[in-house]
XYZ file of C-alpha atoms in Angstrom:
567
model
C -176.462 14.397 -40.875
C -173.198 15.554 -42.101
C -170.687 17.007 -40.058
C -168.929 20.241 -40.593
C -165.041 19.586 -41.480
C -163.234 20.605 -38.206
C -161.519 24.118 -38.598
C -157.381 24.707 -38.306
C -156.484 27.745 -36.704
C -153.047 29.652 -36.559
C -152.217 30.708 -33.103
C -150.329 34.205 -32.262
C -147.296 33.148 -30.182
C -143.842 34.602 -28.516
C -140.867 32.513 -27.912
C -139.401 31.197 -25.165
C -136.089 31.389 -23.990
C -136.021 28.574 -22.307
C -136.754 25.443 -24.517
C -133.434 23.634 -25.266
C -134.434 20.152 -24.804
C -131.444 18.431 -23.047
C -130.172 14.523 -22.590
C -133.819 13.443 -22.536
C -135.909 16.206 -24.208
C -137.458 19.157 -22.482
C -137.908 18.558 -18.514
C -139.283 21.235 -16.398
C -141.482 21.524 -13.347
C -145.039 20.451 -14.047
C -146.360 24.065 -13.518
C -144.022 25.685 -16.191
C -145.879 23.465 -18.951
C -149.584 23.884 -17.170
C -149.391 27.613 -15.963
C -146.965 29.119 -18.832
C -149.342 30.273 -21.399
C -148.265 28.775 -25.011
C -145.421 26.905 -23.428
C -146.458 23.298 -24.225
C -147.873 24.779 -27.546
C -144.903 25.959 -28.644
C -142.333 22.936 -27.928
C -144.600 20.917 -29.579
C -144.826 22.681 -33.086
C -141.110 23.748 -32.217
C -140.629 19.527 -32.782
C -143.209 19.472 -35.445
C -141.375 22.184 -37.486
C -138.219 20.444 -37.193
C -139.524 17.939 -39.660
C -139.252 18.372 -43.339
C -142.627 19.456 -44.482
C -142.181 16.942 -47.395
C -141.849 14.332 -44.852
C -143.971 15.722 -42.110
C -147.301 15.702 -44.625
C -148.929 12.875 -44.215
C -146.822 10.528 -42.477
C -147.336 8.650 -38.922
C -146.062 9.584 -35.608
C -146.378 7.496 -32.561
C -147.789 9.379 -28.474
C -146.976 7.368 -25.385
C -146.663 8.904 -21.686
C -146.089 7.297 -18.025
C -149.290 8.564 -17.167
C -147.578 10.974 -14.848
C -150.126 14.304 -13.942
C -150.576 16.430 -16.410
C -150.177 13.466 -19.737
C -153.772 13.462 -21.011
C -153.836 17.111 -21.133
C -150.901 17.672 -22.890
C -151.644 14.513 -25.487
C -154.912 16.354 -26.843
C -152.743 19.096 -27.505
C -150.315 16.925 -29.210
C -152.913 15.113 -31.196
C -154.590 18.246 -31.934
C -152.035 20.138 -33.402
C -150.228 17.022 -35.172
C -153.837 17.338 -37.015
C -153.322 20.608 -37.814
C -149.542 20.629 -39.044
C -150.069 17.737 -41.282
C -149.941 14.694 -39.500
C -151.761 11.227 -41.179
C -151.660 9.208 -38.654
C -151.128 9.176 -34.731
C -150.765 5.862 -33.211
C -151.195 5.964 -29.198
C -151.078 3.763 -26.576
C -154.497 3.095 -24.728
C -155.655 5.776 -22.148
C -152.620 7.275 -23.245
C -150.185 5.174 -21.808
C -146.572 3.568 -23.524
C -143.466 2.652 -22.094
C -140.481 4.156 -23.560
C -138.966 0.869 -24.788
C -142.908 0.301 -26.355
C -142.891 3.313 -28.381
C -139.654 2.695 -29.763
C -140.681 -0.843 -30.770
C -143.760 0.654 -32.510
C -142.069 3.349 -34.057
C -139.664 0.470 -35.914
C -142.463 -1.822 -36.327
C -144.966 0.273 -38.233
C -142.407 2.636 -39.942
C -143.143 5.943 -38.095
C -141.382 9.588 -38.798
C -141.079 9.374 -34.954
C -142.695 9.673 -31.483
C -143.645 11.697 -28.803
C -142.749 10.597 -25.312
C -144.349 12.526 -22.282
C -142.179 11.609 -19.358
C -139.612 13.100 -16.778
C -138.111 9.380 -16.072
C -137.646 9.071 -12.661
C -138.652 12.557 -11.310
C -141.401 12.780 -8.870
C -144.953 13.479 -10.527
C -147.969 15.587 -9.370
C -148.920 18.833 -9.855
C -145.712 20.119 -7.855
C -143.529 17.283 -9.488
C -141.994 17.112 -13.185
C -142.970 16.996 -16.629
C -140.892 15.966 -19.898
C -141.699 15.674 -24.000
C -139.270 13.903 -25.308
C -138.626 13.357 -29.635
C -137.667 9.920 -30.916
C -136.771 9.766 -34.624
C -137.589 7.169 -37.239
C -134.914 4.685 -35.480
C -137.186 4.562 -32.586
C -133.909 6.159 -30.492
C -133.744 9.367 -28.678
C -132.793 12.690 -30.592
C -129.521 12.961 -32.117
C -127.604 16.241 -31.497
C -128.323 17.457 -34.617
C -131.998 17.209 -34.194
C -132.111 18.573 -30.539
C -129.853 21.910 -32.186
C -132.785 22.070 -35.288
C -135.719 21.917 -32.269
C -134.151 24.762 -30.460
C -133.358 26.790 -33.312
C -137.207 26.621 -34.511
C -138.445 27.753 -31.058
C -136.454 30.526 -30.652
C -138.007 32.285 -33.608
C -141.574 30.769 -32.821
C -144.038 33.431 -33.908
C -147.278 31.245 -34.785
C -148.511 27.493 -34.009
C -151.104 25.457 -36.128
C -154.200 23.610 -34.173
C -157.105 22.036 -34.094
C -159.090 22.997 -30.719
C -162.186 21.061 -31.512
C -160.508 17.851 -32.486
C -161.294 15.601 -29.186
C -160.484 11.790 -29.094
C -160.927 9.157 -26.919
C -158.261 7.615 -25.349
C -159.805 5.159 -23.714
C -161.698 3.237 -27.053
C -159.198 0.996 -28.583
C -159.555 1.125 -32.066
C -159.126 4.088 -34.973
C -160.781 7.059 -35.357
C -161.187 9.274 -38.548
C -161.398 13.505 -38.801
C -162.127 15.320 -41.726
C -160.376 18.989 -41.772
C -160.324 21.786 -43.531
C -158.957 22.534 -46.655
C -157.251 18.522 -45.836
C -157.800 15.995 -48.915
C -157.451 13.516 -46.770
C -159.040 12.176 -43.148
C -156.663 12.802 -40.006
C -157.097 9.262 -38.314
C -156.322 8.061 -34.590
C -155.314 4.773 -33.708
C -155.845 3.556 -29.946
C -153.619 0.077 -29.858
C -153.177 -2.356 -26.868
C -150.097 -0.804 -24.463
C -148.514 -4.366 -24.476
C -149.111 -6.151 -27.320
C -146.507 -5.143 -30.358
C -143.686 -5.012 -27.305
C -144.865 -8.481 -26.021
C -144.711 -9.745 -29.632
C -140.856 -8.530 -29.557
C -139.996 -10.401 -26.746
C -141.369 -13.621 -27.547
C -139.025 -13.275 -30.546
C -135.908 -12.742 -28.410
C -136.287 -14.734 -25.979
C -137.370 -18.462 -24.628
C -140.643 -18.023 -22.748
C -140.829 -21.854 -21.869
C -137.362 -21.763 -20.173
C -138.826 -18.197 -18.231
C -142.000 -20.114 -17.391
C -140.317 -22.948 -15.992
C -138.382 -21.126 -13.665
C -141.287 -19.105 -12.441
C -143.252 -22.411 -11.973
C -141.431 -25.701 -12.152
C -140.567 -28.029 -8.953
C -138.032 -25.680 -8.260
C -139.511 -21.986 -9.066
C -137.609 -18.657 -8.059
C -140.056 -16.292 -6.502
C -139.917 -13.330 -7.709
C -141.196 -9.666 -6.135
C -141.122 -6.825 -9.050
C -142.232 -3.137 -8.414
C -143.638 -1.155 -10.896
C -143.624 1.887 -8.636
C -146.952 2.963 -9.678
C -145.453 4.075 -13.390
C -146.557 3.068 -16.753
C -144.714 -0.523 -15.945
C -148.016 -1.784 -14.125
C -149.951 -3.231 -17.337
C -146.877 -5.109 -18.610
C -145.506 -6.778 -15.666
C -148.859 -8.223 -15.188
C -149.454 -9.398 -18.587
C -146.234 -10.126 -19.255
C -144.720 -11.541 -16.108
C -147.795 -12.808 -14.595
C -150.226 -13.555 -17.214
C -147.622 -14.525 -19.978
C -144.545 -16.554 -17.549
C -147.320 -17.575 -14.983
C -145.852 -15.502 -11.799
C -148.295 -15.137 -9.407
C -150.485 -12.084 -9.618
C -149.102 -10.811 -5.728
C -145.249 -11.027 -7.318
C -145.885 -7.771 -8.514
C -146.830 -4.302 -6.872
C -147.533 -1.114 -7.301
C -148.916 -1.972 -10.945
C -151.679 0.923 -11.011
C -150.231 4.067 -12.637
C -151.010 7.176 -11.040
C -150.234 10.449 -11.867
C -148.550 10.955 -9.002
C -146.560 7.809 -8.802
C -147.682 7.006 -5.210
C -146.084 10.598 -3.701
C -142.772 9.283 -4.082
C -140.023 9.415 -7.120
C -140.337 6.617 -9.376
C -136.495 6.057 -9.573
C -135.643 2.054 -9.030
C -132.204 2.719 -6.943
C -131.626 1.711 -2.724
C -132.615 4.918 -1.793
C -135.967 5.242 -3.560
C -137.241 1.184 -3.888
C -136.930 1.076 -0.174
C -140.287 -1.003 -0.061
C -138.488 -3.351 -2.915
C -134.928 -3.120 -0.624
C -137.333 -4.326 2.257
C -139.140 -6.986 1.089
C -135.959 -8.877 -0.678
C -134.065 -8.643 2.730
C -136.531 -10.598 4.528
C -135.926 -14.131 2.362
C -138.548 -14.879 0.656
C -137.753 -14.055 -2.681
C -135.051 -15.361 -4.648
C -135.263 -12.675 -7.081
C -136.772 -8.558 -7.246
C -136.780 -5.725 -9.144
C -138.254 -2.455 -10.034
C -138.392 -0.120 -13.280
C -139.089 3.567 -13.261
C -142.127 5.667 -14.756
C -141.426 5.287 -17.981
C -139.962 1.451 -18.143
C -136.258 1.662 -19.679
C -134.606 1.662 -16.450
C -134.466 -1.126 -13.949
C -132.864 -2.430 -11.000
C -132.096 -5.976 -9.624
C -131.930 -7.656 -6.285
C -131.167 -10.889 -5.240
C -131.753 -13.125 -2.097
C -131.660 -11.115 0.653
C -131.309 -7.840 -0.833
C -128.019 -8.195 -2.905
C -127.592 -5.262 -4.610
C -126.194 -5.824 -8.387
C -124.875 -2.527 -9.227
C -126.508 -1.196 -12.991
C -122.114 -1.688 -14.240
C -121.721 -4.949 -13.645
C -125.357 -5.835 -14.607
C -124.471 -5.165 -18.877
C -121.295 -6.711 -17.660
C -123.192 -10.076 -16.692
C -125.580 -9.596 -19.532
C -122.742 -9.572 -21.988
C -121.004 -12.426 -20.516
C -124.019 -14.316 -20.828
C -125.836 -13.574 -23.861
C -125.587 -17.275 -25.583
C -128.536 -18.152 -23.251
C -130.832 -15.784 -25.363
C -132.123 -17.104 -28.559
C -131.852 -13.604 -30.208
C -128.261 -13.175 -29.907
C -127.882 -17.160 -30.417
C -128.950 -16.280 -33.811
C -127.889 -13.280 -34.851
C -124.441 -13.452 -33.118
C -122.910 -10.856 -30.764
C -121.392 -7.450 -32.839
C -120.438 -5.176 -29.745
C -120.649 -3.585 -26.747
C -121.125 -0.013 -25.362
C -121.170 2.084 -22.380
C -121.322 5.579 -21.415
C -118.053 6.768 -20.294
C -119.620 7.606 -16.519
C -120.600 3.703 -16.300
C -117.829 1.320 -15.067
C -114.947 -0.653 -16.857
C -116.166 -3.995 -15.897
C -117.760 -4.232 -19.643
C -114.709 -3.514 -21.002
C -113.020 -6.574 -19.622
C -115.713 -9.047 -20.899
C -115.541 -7.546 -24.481
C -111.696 -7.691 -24.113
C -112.055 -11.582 -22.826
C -114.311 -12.324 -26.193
C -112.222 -10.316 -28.597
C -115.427 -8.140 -29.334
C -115.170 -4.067 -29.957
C -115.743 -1.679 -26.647
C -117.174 1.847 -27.633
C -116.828 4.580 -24.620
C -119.744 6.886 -25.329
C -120.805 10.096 -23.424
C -124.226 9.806 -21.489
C -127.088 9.636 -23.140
C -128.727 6.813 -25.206
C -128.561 8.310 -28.317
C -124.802 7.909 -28.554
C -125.972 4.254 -29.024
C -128.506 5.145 -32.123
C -125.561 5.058 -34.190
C -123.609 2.396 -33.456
C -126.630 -0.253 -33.507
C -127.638 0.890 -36.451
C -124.005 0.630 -38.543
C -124.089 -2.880 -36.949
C -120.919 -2.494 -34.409
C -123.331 -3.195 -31.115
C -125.698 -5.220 -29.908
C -125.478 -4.649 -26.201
C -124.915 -1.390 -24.097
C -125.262 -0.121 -20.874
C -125.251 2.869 -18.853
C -124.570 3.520 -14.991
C -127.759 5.197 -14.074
C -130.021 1.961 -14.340
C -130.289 1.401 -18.027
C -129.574 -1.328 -20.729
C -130.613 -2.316 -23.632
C -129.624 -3.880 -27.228
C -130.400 -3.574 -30.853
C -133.791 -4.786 -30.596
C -135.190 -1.725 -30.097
C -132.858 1.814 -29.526
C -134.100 2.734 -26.433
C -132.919 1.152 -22.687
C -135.157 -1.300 -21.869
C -136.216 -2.035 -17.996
C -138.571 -5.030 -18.661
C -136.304 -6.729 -21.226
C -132.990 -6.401 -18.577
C -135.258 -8.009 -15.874
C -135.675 -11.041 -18.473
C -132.008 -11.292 -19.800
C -131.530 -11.705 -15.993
C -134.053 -14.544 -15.436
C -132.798 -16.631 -19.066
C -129.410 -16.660 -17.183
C -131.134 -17.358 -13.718
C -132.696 -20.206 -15.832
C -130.588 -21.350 -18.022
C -127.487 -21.479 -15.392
C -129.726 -22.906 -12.611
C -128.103 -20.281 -9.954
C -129.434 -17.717 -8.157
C -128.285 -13.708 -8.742
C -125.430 -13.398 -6.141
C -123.958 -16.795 -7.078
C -123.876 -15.212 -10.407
C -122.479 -11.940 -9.386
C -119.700 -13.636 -7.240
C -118.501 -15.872 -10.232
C -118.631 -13.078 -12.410
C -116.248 -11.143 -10.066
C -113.751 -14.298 -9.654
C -113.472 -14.661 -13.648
C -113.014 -10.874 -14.387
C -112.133 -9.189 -11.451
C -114.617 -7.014 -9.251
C -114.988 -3.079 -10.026
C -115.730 -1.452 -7.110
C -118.365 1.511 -8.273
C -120.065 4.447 -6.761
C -121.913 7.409 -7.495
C -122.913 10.870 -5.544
C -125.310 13.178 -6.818
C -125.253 17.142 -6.141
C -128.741 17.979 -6.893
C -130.288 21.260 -6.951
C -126.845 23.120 -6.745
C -126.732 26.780 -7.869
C -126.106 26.829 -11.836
C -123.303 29.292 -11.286
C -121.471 27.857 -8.533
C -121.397 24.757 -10.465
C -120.610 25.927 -13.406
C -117.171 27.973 -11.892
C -116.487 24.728 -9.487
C -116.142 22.237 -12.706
C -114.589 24.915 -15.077
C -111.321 25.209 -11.843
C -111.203 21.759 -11.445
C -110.746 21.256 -15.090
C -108.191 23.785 -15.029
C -106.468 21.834 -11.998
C -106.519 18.174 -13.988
C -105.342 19.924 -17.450
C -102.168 21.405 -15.962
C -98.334 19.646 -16.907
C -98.123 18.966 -13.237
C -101.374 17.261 -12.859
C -100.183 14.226 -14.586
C -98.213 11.562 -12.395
C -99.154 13.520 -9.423
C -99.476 11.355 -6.174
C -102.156 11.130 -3.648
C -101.882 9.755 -0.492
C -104.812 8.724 1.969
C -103.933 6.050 4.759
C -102.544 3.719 3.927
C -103.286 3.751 0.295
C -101.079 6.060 -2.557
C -102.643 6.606 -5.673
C -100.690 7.854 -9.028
C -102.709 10.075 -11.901
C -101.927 8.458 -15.021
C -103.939 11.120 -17.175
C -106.911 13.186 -16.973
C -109.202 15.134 -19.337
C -111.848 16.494 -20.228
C -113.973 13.658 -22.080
C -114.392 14.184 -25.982
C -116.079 11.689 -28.157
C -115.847 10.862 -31.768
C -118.527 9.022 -33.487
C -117.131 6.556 -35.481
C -119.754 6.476 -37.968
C -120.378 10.213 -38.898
C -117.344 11.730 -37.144
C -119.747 13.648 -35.215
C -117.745 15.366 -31.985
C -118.784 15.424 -28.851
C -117.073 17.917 -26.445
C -117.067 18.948 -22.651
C -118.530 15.562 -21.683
C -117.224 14.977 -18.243
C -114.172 15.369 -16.444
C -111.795 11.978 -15.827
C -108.840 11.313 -13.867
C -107.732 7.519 -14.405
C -105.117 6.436 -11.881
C -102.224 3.940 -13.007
C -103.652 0.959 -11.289
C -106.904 1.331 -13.633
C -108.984 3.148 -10.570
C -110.555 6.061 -11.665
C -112.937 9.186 -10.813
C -115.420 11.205 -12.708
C -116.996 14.418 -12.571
C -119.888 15.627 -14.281
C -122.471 18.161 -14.215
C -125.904 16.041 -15.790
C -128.697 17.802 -17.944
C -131.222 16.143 -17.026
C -133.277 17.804 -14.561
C -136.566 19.397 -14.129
C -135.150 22.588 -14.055
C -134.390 22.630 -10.087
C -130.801 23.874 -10.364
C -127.376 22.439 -11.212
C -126.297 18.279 -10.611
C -122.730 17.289 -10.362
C -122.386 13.643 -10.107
C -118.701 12.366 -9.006
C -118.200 8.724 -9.945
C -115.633 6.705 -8.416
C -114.448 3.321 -9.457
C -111.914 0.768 -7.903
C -110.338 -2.779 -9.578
C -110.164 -5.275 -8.049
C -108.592 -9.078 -8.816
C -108.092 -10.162 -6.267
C -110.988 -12.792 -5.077
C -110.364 -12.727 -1.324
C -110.614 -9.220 -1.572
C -114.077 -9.087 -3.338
C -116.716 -9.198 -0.481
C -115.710 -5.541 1.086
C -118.134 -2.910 1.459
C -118.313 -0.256 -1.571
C -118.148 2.688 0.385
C -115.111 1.355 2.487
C -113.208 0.388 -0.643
C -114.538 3.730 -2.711
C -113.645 5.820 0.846
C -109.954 6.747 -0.302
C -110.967 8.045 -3.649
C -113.689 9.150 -2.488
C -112.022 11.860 -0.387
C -109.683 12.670 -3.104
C -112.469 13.898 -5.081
C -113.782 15.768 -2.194
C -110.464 17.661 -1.783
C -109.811 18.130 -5.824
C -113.215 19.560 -5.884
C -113.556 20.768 -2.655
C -117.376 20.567 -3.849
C -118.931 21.060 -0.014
C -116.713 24.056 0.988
C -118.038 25.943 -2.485
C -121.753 24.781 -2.403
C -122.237 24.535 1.312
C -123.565 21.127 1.187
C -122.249 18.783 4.037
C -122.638 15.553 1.324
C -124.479 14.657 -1.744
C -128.756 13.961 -2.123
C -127.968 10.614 -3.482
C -125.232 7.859 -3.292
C -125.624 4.976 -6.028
């Protein structure tokens, strides 16, 4: 029996005020997208819309989520109205679930217009927690500027949304799946694919399983204890790590996703991997990590618990990249880093006469520059790094960079870290988070400080705590210029850099779930010399730490008596 071609409809809509999609894409609490009627429906044809129609007809699109509550809902909607607006092809990930750094590898594998990435990164899940859509182009990297600008125009005007509300798929049946529509010549088709596979594929292209093997299970193997923190990491720590590089199956935990990541944020820093922190201080391990819900960001532990801060991590990586096969063959182009993350990059590129770009946060600074060819590696402060493999950060493939030079230099991770430090000098690095401040107060408490650092007298001004005397070399407000489109970016963070290369940061972020204003104050500290290079962070950071307080004076105008979260 023939089946009736399923019908497109044109839905009656209103716009929304509220749908700028920020750093990562749209983020708000959970409930806005569930409860608000039309609200999902209209972001999603508000990033439909923003594609050529010439383009958009007929073309492929890649869906991947973290699995977080609320992600099979919203990808039947997605899949039902990329039917309806045009859409050939949807390729998604099976029961729904991709890792960011796995959608951008399919999106450049099979060609793809884009993809659609369901995630909130690291904020809590649940029905109470977060929910995010984010829009990667045909790069596989996150939205430029120009095409966040396009998204937000088209949703302010929304009137109408196309869909298909009989369209249902499977998520679970790997495999394709064909619809005929109405007044469509041609079949809308589904394709379920493996979660791993393609990004496996990748990997074994960049780097030398055997040597990664060996050091998992040789005579002399590192143990290793990675947490997946119940995101969408789960499925490819066990088949990569475990099934692929022969780590035991009870070196990794927390590999079932759930929607609500456990009850606890899936953010891989000391104050949120506590179970990670814990089980690397006891000894047993010679090497841990963890990656957030979606999989680009990462962090890494040695023996014992040492902490390797996310700065000097791509500074490590960078110094060490002639252990992986990729860049042993392609050669190394440049390096990047958000202007937020530390200097202790800049001094390897310096050291191997390579280019340094300063970028603002957010990944898609990077888009760019990979693609003209000037980097290969970059990095940012808040757990992420990556390269030109894909154009995305990249949790999974950090964790193995780190185990080729484990491997390959026969040394565990602080031995690394420490000879790092006595070659290029230690940068002493912090970070405090404001969450959840009022939008207003913030907003008036970084627009006077500016005003403070931009004044004549600002400039070679001295500041004195203890014992230690600090002199303001300049200070800005951050403003970047791409180098390949001349693109500007302005208002990006506010910097005072002190003569003796110490420096602080202030910076509200924009990537929230819509709980308020963050200001995040970064403070950084060189250091040569080597005897000086095993203090505590917080001591060293103290000093500059309370000049920021006083510049700011950020507890006396929020009422806070200290920040959520120190990094």
């Amino acid at each position: 029996m023939e089946t009736s071609p399923i019908p497109v409809l044109t839905v009656q809509t209103a716009p929304f005020e509220d749908q700028r999609p920020g750093t990562n894409g749209l983020r708000r609490k959970t409930a806005v997208f569930e409860g608000k009627k039309n609200y999902l429906q209209n972001y999603i044809q508000s990033v439909l819309s923003s594609i050529d129609l010439r383009d958009r007809q007929g073309c492929t699109m890649v869906v991947g989520s973290d699995g977080r509550y609320f992600s099979r809902a919203a990808t039947e909607v997605i899949v039902q109205m990329a039917a309806a607006n045009g859409i050939g092809r949807l390729v998604i990930g099976h029961n729904g679930l991709l890792s960011t750094p796995a959608v951008s590898c399919i999106i450049r594998k099979i060609k793809a217009i884009g993809g659609i990435i369901l995630t909130a990164s690291h904020n809590p899940g649940g029905p109470s927690g977060d929910f995010g859509i984010k829009f990667n182009v045909a790069n596989g990297g996150p939205s430029p500027d120009t095409v966040m600008e396009r998204i937000h125009q088209v949703s302010r005007t929304l009137e109408e949304y196309a869909i298909c509300p009989d369209l249902r798929i499977d998520l679970s049946r790997l495999g394709r799946q064909e619809f005929d529509l109405e007044n469509k010549f041609k079949p809308f088709r589904v394709e379920i694919v493996d979660s791993v596979e393609v990004y496996l594929q990748l990997l074994r292209n960049i780097f030398d399983f055997n040597a990664i093997k060996s050091l998992l299970t040789g005579q002399d193997q590192v143990k290793i204890h990675i947490d997946a923190m119940n995101g969408v990491m789960g499925p490819y720590v066990r088949r990569i790590l475990c099934d692929e590089l022969g780590a035991p199956a009870n070196s990794a935990v927390n590999c079932v996703p759930l929607e609500d990541f456990g009850g606890r944020p899936p953010e891989p820093n000391l104050t949120y991997a506590t179970s990670l922190v814990d089980a690397m201080k006891g000894g047993d391990f010679g090497f841990g990590a963890a990656f957030d819900a979606d999989g680009d960001r990462y962090m890494i532990l040695g023996e014992n618990g040492f902490f390797v801060n996310p700065s000097d991590s791509v500074a490590i990586m960078a110094a060490n990249l002639s252990t992986i096969p990729y860049f042993r063959q392609l050669g190394v182009k440049g390096f990047a880093r958000s202007m937020a993350t530390s200097t202790a990059l800049d001094r390897v590129a310096k050291a191997m006469k390579l280019a340094l770009y300063e970028t603002p946060t957010g990944w898609r600074y990077f888009g760019n520059l990979m693609d003209s060819g000037r980097c290969s590696l970059c990095g940012e402060e808040s757990f992420g790094t990556g390269s030109d493999h894909i154009r995305e950060k990249d949790g999974l493939w950090s964790v193995l960079i780190w185990l080729s030079i484990m491997a390959a230099r026969k040394q565990g991770v602080e031995q690394i870290v420490r000879e790092h430090w006595a070659k290029f000098g230690r940068n002493y690095f912090c970070r405090f988070d404001y969450e959840g401040l009022d939008p207003r107060a913030a907003f008036y408490l970084m627009r006077d400080l500016e005003t403070v650092i931009s004044g004549k007298a600002f400039t070679n001004q001295k500041f004195a705590v203890g014992d230690h005397i600090y002199s303001v070399e300049r200070a800005d407000n951050f403003e970047y210029i791409d180098p390949v489109d001349g693109t500007v970016a302005r208002n990006q963070g506010l910097r005072i850099i002190f003569t003796d290369a110490a420096r602080l940061v202030f910076r509200m972020s924009g990537s929230g779930g819509g709980m308020g204003a963050t200001i995040r104050i970064y403070a950084e500290n060189f250091e040569r010399d080597p005897e000086r290079q095993n203090r505590e962070t917080q001591v060293v950071l103290g000093p500059l730490i309370a000049i920021a307080l006083k510049l700011s004076n950020i507890h006396e105008r929020t009422g806070r008596r200290g920040p959520n979260v120190i990094t």
